[in-house]
Coordinates of C-alpha atoms in Angstrom, one line a residue:
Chain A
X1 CA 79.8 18.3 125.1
X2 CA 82.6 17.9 122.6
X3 CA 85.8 17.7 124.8
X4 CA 89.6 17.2 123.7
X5 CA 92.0 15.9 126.5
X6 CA 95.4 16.2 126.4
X7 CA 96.2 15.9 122.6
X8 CA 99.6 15.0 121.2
X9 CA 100.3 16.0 117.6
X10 CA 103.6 16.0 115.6
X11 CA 103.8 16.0 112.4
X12 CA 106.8 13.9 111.1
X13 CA 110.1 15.6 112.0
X14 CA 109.2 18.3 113.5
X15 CA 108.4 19.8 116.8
X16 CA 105.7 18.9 118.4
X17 CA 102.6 21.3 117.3
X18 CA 100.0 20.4 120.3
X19 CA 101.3 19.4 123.4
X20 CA 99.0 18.0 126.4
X21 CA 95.8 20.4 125.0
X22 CA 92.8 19.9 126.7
X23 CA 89.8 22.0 125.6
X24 CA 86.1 21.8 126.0
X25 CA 82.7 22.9 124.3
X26 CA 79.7 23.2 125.5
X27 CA 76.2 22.1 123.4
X28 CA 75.1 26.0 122.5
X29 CA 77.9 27.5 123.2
X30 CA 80.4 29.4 121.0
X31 CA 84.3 29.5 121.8
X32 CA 87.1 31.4 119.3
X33 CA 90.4 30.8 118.9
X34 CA 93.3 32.7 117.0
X35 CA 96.9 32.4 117.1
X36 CA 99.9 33.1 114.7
X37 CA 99.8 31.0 111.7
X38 CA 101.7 27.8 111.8
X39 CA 100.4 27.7 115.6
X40 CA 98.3 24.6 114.9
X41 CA 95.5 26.3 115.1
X42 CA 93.5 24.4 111.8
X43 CA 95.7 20.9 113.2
X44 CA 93.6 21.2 116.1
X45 CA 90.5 21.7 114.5
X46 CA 91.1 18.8 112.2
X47 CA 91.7 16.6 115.4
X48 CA 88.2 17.9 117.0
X49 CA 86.4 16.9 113.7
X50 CA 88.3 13.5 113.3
X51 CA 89.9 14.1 110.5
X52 CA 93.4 13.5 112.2
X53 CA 93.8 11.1 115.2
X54 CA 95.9 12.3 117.7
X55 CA 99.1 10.4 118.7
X56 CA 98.4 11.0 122.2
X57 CA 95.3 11.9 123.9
X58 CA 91.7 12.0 122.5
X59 CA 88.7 13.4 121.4
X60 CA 85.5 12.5 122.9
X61 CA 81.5 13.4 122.5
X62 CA 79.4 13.4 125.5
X63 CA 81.7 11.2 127.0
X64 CA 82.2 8.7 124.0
X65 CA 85.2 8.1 121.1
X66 CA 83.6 10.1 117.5
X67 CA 82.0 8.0 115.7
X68 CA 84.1 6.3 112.8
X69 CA 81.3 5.7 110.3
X70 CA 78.0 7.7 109.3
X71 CA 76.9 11.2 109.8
X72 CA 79.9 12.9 111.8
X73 CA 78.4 15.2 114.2
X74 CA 81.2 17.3 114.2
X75 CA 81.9 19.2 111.0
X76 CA 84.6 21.2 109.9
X77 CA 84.3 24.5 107.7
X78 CA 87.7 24.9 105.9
X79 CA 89.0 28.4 104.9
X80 CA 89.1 27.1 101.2
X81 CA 86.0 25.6 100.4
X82 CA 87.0 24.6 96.8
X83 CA 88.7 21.9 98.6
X84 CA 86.2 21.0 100.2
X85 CA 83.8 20.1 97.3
X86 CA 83.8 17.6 94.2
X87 CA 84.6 19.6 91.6
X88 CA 83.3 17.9 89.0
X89 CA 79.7 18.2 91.1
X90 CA 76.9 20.6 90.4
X91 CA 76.2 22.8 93.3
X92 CA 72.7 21.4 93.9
X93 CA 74.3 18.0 93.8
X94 CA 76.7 19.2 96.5
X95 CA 73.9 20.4 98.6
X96 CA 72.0 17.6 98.8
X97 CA 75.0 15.4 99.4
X98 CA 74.0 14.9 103.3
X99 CA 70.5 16.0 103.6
X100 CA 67.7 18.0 101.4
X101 CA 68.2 21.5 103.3
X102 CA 64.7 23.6 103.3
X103 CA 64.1 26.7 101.0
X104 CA 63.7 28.8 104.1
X105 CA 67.4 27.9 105.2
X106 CA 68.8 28.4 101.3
X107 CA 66.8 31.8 101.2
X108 CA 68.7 32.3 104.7
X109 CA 72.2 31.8 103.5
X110 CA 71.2 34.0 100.2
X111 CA 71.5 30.4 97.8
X112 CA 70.5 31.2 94.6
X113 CA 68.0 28.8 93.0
X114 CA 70.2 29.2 89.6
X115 CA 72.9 28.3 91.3
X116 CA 72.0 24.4 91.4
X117 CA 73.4 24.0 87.8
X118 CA 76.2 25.6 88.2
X119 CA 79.7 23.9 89.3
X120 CA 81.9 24.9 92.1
X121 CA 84.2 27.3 89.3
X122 CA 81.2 29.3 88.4
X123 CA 80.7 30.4 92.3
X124 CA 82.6 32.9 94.0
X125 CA 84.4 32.0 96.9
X126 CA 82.0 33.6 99.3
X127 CA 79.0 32.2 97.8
X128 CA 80.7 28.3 97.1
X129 CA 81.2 28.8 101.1
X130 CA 77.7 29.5 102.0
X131 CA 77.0 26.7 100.2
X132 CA 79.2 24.4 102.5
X133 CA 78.1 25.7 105.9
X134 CA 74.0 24.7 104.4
X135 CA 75.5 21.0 103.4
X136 CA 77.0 20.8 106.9
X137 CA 73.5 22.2 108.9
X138 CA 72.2 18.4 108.5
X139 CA 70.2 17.2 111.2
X140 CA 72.5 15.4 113.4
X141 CA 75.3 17.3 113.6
X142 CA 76.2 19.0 117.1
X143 CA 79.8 20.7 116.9
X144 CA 80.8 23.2 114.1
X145 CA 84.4 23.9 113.7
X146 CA 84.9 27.4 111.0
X147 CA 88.3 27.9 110.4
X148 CA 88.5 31.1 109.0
X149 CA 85.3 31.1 107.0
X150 CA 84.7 34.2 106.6
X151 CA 88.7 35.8 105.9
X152 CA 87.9 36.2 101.9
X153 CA 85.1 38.0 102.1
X154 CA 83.9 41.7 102.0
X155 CA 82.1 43.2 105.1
X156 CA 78.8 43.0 104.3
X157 CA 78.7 39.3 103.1
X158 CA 81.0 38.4 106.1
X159 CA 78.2 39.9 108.3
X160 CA 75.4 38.1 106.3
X161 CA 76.4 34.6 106.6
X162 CA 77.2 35.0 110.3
X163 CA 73.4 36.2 110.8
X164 CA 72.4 33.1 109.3
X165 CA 74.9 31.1 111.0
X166 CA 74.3 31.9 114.3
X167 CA 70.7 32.2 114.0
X168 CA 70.9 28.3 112.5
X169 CA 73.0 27.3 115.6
X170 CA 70.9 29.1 118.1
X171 CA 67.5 27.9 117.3
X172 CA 69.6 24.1 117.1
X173 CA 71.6 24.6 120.8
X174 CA 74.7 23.7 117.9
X175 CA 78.6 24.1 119.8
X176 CA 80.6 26.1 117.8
X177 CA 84.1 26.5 117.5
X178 CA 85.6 29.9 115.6
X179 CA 89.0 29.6 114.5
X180 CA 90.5 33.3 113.2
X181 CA 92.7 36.0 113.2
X182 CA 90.4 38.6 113.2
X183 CA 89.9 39.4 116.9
X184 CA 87.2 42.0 116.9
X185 CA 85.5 39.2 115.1
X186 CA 86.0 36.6 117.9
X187 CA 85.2 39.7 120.1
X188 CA 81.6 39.8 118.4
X189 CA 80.7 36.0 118.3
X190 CA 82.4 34.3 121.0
X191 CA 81.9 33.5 124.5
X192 CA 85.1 32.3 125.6
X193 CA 88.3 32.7 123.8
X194 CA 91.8 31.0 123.5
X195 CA 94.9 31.9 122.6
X196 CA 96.8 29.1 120.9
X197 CA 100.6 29.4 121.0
X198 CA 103.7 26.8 121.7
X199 CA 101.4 24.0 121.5
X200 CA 98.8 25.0 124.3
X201 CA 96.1 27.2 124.4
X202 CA 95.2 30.2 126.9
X203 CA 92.3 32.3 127.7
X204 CA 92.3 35.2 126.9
X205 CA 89.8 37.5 126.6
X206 CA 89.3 39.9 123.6
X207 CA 87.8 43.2 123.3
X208 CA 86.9 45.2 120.7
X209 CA 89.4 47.4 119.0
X210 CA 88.4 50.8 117.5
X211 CA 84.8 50.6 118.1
X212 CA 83.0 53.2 115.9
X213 CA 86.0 55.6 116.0
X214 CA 88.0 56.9 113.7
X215 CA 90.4 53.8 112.8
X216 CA 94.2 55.5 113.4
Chain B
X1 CA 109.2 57.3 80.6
X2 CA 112.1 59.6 79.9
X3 CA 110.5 63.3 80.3
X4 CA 108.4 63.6 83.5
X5 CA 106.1 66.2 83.7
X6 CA 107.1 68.3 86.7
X7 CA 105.4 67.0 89.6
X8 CA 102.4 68.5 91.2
X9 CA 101.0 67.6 94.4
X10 CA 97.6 67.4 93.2
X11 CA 97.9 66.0 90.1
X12 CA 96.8 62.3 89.2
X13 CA 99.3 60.1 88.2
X14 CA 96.7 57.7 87.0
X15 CA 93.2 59.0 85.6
X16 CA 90.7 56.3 84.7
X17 CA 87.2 57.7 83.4
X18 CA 84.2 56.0 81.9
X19 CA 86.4 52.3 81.4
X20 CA 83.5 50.1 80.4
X21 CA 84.8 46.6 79.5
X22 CA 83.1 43.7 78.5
X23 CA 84.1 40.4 77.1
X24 CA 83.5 38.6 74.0
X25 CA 81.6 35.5 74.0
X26 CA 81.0 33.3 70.9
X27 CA 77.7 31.6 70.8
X28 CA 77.0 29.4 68.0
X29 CA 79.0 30.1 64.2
X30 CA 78.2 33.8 63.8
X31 CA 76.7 35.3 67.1
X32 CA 78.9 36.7 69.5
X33 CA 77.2 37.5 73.1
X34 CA 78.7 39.7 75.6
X35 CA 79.5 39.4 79.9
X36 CA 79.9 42.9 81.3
X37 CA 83.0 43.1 83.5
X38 CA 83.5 46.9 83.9
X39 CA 80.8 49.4 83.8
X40 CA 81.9 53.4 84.1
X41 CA 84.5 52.8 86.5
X42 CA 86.6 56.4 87.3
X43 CA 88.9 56.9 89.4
X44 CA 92.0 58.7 89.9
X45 CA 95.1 57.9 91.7
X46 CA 98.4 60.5 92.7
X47 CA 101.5 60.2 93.4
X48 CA 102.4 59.8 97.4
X49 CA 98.9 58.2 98.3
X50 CA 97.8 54.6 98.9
X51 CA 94.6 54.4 97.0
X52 CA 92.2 51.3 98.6
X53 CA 89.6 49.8 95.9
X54 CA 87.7 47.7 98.1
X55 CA 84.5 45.6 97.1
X56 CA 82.9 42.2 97.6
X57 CA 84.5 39.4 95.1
X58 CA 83.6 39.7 91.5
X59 CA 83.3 43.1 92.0
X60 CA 85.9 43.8 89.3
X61 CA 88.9 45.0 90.9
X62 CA 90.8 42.6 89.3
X63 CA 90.1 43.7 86.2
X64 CA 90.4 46.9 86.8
X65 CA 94.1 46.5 87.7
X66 CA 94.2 44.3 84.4
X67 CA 93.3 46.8 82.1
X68 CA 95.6 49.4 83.8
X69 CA 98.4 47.1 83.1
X70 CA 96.9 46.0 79.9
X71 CA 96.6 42.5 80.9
X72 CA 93.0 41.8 79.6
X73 CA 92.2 38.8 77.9
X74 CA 92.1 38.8 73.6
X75 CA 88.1 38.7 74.1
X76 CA 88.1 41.8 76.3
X77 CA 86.6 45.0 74.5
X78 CA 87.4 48.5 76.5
X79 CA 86.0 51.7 76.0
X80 CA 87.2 54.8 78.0
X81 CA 89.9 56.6 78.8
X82 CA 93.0 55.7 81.3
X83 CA 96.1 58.1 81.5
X84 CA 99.2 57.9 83.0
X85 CA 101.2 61.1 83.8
X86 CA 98.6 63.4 81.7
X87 CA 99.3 60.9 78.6
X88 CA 96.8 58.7 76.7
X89 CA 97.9 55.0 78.3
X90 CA 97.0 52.8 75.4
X91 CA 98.2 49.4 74.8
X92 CA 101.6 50.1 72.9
X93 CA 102.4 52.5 75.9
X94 CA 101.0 50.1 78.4
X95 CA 103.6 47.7 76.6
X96 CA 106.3 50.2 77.4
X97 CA 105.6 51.6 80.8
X98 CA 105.1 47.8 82.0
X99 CA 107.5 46.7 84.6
X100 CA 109.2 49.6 84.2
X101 CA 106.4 52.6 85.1
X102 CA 103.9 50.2 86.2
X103 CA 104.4 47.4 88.2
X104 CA 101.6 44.9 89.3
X105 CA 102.2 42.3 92.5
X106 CA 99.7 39.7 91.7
X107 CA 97.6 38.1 93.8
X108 CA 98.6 35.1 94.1
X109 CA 102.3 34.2 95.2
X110 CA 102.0 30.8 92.6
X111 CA 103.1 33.9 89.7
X112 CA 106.4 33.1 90.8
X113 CA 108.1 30.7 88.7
X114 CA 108.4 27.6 90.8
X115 CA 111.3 26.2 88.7
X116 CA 113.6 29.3 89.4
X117 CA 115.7 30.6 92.3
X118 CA 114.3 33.9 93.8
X119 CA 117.5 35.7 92.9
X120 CA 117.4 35.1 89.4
X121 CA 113.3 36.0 89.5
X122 CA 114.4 39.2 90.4
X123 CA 117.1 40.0 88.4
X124 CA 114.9 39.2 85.5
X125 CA 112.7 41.5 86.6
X126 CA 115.3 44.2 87.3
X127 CA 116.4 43.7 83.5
X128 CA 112.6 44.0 82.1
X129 CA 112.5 47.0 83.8
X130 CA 115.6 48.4 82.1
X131 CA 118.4 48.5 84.7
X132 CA 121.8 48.4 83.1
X133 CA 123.3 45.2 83.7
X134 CA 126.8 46.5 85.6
X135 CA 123.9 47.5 88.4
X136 CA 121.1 44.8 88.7
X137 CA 123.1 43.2 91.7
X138 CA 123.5 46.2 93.5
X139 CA 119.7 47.0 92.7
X140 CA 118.9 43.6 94.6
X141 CA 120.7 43.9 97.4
X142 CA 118.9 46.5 98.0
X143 CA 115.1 45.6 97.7
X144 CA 116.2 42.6 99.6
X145 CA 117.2 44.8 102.6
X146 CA 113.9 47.1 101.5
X147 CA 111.8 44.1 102.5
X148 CA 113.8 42.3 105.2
X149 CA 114.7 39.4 103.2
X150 CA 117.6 37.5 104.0
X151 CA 120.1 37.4 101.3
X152 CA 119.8 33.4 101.2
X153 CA 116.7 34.2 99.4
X154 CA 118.3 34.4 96.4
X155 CA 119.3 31.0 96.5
X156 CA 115.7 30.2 97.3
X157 CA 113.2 28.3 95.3
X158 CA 109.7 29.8 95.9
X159 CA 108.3 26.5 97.4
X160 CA 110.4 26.4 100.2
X161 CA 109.3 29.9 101.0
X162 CA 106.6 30.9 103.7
X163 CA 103.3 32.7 102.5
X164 CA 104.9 35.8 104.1
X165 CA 108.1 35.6 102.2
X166 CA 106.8 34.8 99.3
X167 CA 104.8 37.9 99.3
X168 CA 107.9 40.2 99.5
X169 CA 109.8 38.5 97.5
X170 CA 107.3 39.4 94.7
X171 CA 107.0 42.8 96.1
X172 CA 110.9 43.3 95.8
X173 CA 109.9 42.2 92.0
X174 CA 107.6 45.0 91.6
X175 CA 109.7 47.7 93.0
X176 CA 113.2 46.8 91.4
X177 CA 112.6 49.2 88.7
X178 CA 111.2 52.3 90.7
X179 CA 108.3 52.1 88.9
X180 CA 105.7 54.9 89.6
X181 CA 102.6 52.8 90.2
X182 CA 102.4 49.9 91.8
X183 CA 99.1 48.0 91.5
X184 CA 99.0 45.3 94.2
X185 CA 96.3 42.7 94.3
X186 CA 95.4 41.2 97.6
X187 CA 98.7 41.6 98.8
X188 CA 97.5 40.3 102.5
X189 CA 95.4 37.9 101.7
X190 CA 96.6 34.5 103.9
X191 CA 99.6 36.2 106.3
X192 CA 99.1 36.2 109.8
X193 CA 98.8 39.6 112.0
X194 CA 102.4 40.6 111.6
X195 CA 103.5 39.7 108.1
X196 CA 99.9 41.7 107.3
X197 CA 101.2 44.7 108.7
X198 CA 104.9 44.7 107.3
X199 CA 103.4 44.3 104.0
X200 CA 100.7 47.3 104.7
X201 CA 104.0 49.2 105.6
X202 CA 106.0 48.9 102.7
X203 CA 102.8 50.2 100.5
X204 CA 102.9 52.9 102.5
X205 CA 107.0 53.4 102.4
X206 CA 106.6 53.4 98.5
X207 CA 104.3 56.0 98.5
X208 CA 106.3 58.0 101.4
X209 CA 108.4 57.8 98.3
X210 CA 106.2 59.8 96.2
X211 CA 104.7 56.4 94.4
X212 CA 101.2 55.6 93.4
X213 CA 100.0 53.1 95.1
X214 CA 96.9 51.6 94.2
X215 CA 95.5 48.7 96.6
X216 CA 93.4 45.8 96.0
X217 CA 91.3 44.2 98.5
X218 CA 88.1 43.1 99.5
X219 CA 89.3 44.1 103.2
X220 CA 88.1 47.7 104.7
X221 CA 89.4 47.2 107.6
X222 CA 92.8 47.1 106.9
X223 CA 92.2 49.1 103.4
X224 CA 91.4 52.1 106.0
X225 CA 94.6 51.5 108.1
X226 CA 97.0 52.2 105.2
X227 CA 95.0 54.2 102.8
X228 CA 94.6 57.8 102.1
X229 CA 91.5 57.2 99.3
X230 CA 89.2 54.3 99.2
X231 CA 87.5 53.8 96.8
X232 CA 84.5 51.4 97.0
X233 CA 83.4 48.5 93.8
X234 CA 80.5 46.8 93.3
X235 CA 79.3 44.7 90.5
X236 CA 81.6 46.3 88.1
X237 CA 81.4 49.8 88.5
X238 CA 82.6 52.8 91.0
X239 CA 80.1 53.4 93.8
X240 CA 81.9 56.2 95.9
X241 CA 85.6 57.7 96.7
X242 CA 85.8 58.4 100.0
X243 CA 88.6 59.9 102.6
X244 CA 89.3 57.0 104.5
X245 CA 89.1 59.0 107.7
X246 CA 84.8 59.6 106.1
X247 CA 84.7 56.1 107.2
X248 CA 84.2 56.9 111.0
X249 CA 81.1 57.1 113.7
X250 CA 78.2 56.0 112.1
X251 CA 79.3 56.8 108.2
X252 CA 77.5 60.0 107.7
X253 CA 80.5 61.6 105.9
X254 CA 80.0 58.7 103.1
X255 CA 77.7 59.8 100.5
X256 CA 76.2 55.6 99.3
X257 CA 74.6 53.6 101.4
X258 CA 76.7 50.7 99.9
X259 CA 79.9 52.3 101.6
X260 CA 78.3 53.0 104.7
X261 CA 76.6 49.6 105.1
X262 CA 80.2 48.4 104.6
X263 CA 81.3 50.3 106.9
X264 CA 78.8 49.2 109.3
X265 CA 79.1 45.7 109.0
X266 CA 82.8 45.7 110.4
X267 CA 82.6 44.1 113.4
X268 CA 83.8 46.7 115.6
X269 CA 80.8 48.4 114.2
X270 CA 77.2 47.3 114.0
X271 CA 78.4 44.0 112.7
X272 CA 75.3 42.2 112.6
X273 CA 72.5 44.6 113.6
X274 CA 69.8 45.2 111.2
X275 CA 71.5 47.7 108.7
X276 CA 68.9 51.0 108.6
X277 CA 69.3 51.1 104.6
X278 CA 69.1 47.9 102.5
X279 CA 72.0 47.7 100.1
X280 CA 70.3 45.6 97.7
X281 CA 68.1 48.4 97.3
X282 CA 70.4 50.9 95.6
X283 CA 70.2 49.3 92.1
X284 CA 72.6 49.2 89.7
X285 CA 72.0 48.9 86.2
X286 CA 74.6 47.1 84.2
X287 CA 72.5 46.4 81.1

């Protein structure tokens, strides 16, 4: 179980952002979190993927410290995944960067076989994305954190790469965190959900908003 | 715009029909090849309604809002017809009307000029659009206090801005000059829950106002909380105007089973249930 206990994080000059947080994931399990922006709420997913080290407080695995070298078996989807890619990488080089994903899981995600030639400009941002959730499915990773993967894109694709998604993390007993705003979303695909505000979190449950009904 | 037709409820301020677009490509010395942006896109927009486009990216609602302002790249070739208040628009008039009749807020908040204080951004924009001189201050005071922005704004550069102000301050740009159509492009995109809905509500104050306004975004779900019309894009071309109250129950009042499935696929709908109609299925043929 991925497990974060009382994290301290600051950024210089400024209030503190995270104060004593504890939270915990389960293997399987998936867990949402929203708050206002600025709330911390991408801060603390960078601290559960070790891409920023607490200054108080720490992140542990099953029990041990992340690992600080290899495969990281927790991986973070960031809202922008331009960023998150070489630019100056074709997509199938990009792909294949951690592990050779099968055709059954590129079919899955909707990866075009064209698309290997192309460079990360020449994607949309839906489809570059689907493309970083299939480099981060590699065999060894446990934890998931998707920061607002899905915000940019239209209905229909947003429900698509969730299908594959949570199929992939299913069949693989993979912990997932979902970071967004979108509550009904959170509502849909998570177990257990926090609330993160003035540095803590809370649960809270959500619950659908409209439903079918006309929306006011 | 100096004589306005009188104004008529039902009337469309902007008529798009048939607007093909494709751009030019150049491959080799004397062979030009073509990418299709736009393909028969109509659509028709009046004064006092928001009008959503909504569609997946690339879907070209971008360009679309491009060629209304006349925008479009050299290599863009257009066929088709666009009006503006029961006139031809072409590209001299387009020239005109811009920033004056129409206004766009673009997508992304780095249009502001990063090396220029806020204040002076919008008087600029309050002198493209023609206001005398003697009262361009008075015009920003009060699209400051139209979109709750401190007056220290002026003073602002746009770096030290949030996403949320940012976005109203290039609102405030669009509206200085009462134009009659404001096209706004993913005006949401990246504000929280609350900045999201102050924006929403100032579309919909501006066309409370009797103003077109036509809305960008690849979001229904918030597309159907401020629009009157939605119409839905995909791959270039028009797929369906709806009501936005036809998106409801089970989307049997929508006439495509692209809409519906995006309907659908909300997740306070079916979400991710098998859809009953595959999308994919419904061809369409750019060629």
């Amino acid at each position: 179980m991925l497990e974060a206990h009382d994290l301290q994080f600051t950024h210089a000059a400024r209030p503190p952002l995270l104060s004593r947080l504890s939270l915990r994931i389960e293997a399987g399990e998936v867990v949402g979190l929203y708050g206002d922006s600025g709330s911390g709420k991408t801060t603390l997913g960078r601290l559960l993927a070790g891409e920023l080290r607490p200054q108080a407080g720490q992140v542990t695995l099953d029990g041990n410290d992340l690992p600080k070298q290899g495969l990281h078996p927790v991986q973070r989807l960031s809202q922008a995944p331009e960023h998150a890619v070489n630019p100056r990488w074709r997509i199938g080089r990009i792909l294949h960067e951690a592990w050779t994903p099968p055709d059954a899981m590129l079919e899955a995600f909707g990866i075009g076989r064209d698309w290997h030639s192309r460079f990360p400009h020449e994607l949309s941002g839906g489809e570059l994305q689907r493309v970083n959730v299939v480099r981060a499915l590699a065999p060894g990773i446990r934890y998931l954190i998707a920061d607002e993967i899905s915000a940019m894109l239209d209905t229909l694709t947003q429900a698509e790469l969730w299908r594959a998604l949570l199929g992939e993390t299913e069949r693989r007993g993979l912990g997932l965190l979902i970071i967004s705003h979108d509550t009904d979303l959170l509502a849909r695909l998570a177990q257990r959900c926090y609330r993160l505000e003035d540095g803590s979190l809370t649960r809270s449950p959500v619950s659908l908003s409209s439903g079918t009904s006309s929306p006011a | 715009m100096t004589q306005r037709l009188p104004r008529q409820e039902h009337t469309a301020l902007l008529e798009v029909s048939d607007l093909s677009l494709r751009f030019t490509r150049r491959s080799g010395w004397f062979r030009q090849s073509y990418i299709n942006g736009l393909c028969n896109v109509s659509l028709s927009v009046a004064r006092g309604e928001v009008h959503a486009v909504v569609g997946a990216s690339g879907a070209g609602k971008s360009l679309l809002a491009w060629a209304v302002m006349g925008l479009l790249p050299a290599n863009a070739r257009c066929t088709g017809t666009l009006r503006f208040d029961g006139q031809p628009l072409d590209a001299s008039r387009q020239a005109r009307l811009r920033g004056r009749s129409l206004a766009l807020v673009p997508q992304s908040v780095a249009a502001l000029d990063p090396l220029a204080r806020c204040g002076d951004q919008l008087r600029w924009a309050a002198q493209r659009a023609g206001i005398p001189t003697t009262s361009i201050q008075q015009r920003v005071a009060r699209v400051l206090g139209q979109y709750g922005l401190e007056p220290g704004v002026t003073r602002a550069y746009p770096h030290t801005l949030s996403g949320g102000m940012a976005r109203r301050v290039l609102l405030a740009m669009a509206s200085i000059g009462d134009a009659d159509l404001i096209i706004a492009d993913e005006p949401t995109v990246g504000l929280d829950h609350a900045n999201r809905e102050r924006v929403l509500g100032y579309l919909r104050d501006l066309a409370a106002a009797g103003k077109a306004v036509l809305l960008i975004t690849h979001d229904l779900r918030h597309a159907l909380k401020s629009a009157d019309h939605v119409t839905v894009m995909r791959s270039g071309t028009t797929v369906e105007c709806a009501k936005a109250h036809q998106f409801s129950g089970e989307g049997s009042q929508l006439t495509t089973a692209y809409a519906r499935a995006l309907w659908q696929a909300l997740p306070s709908n079916a979400f991710l249930q098998p859809r009953p109609v595959n999308p994919v299925n419904e061809a369409i043929d750019l060629a």
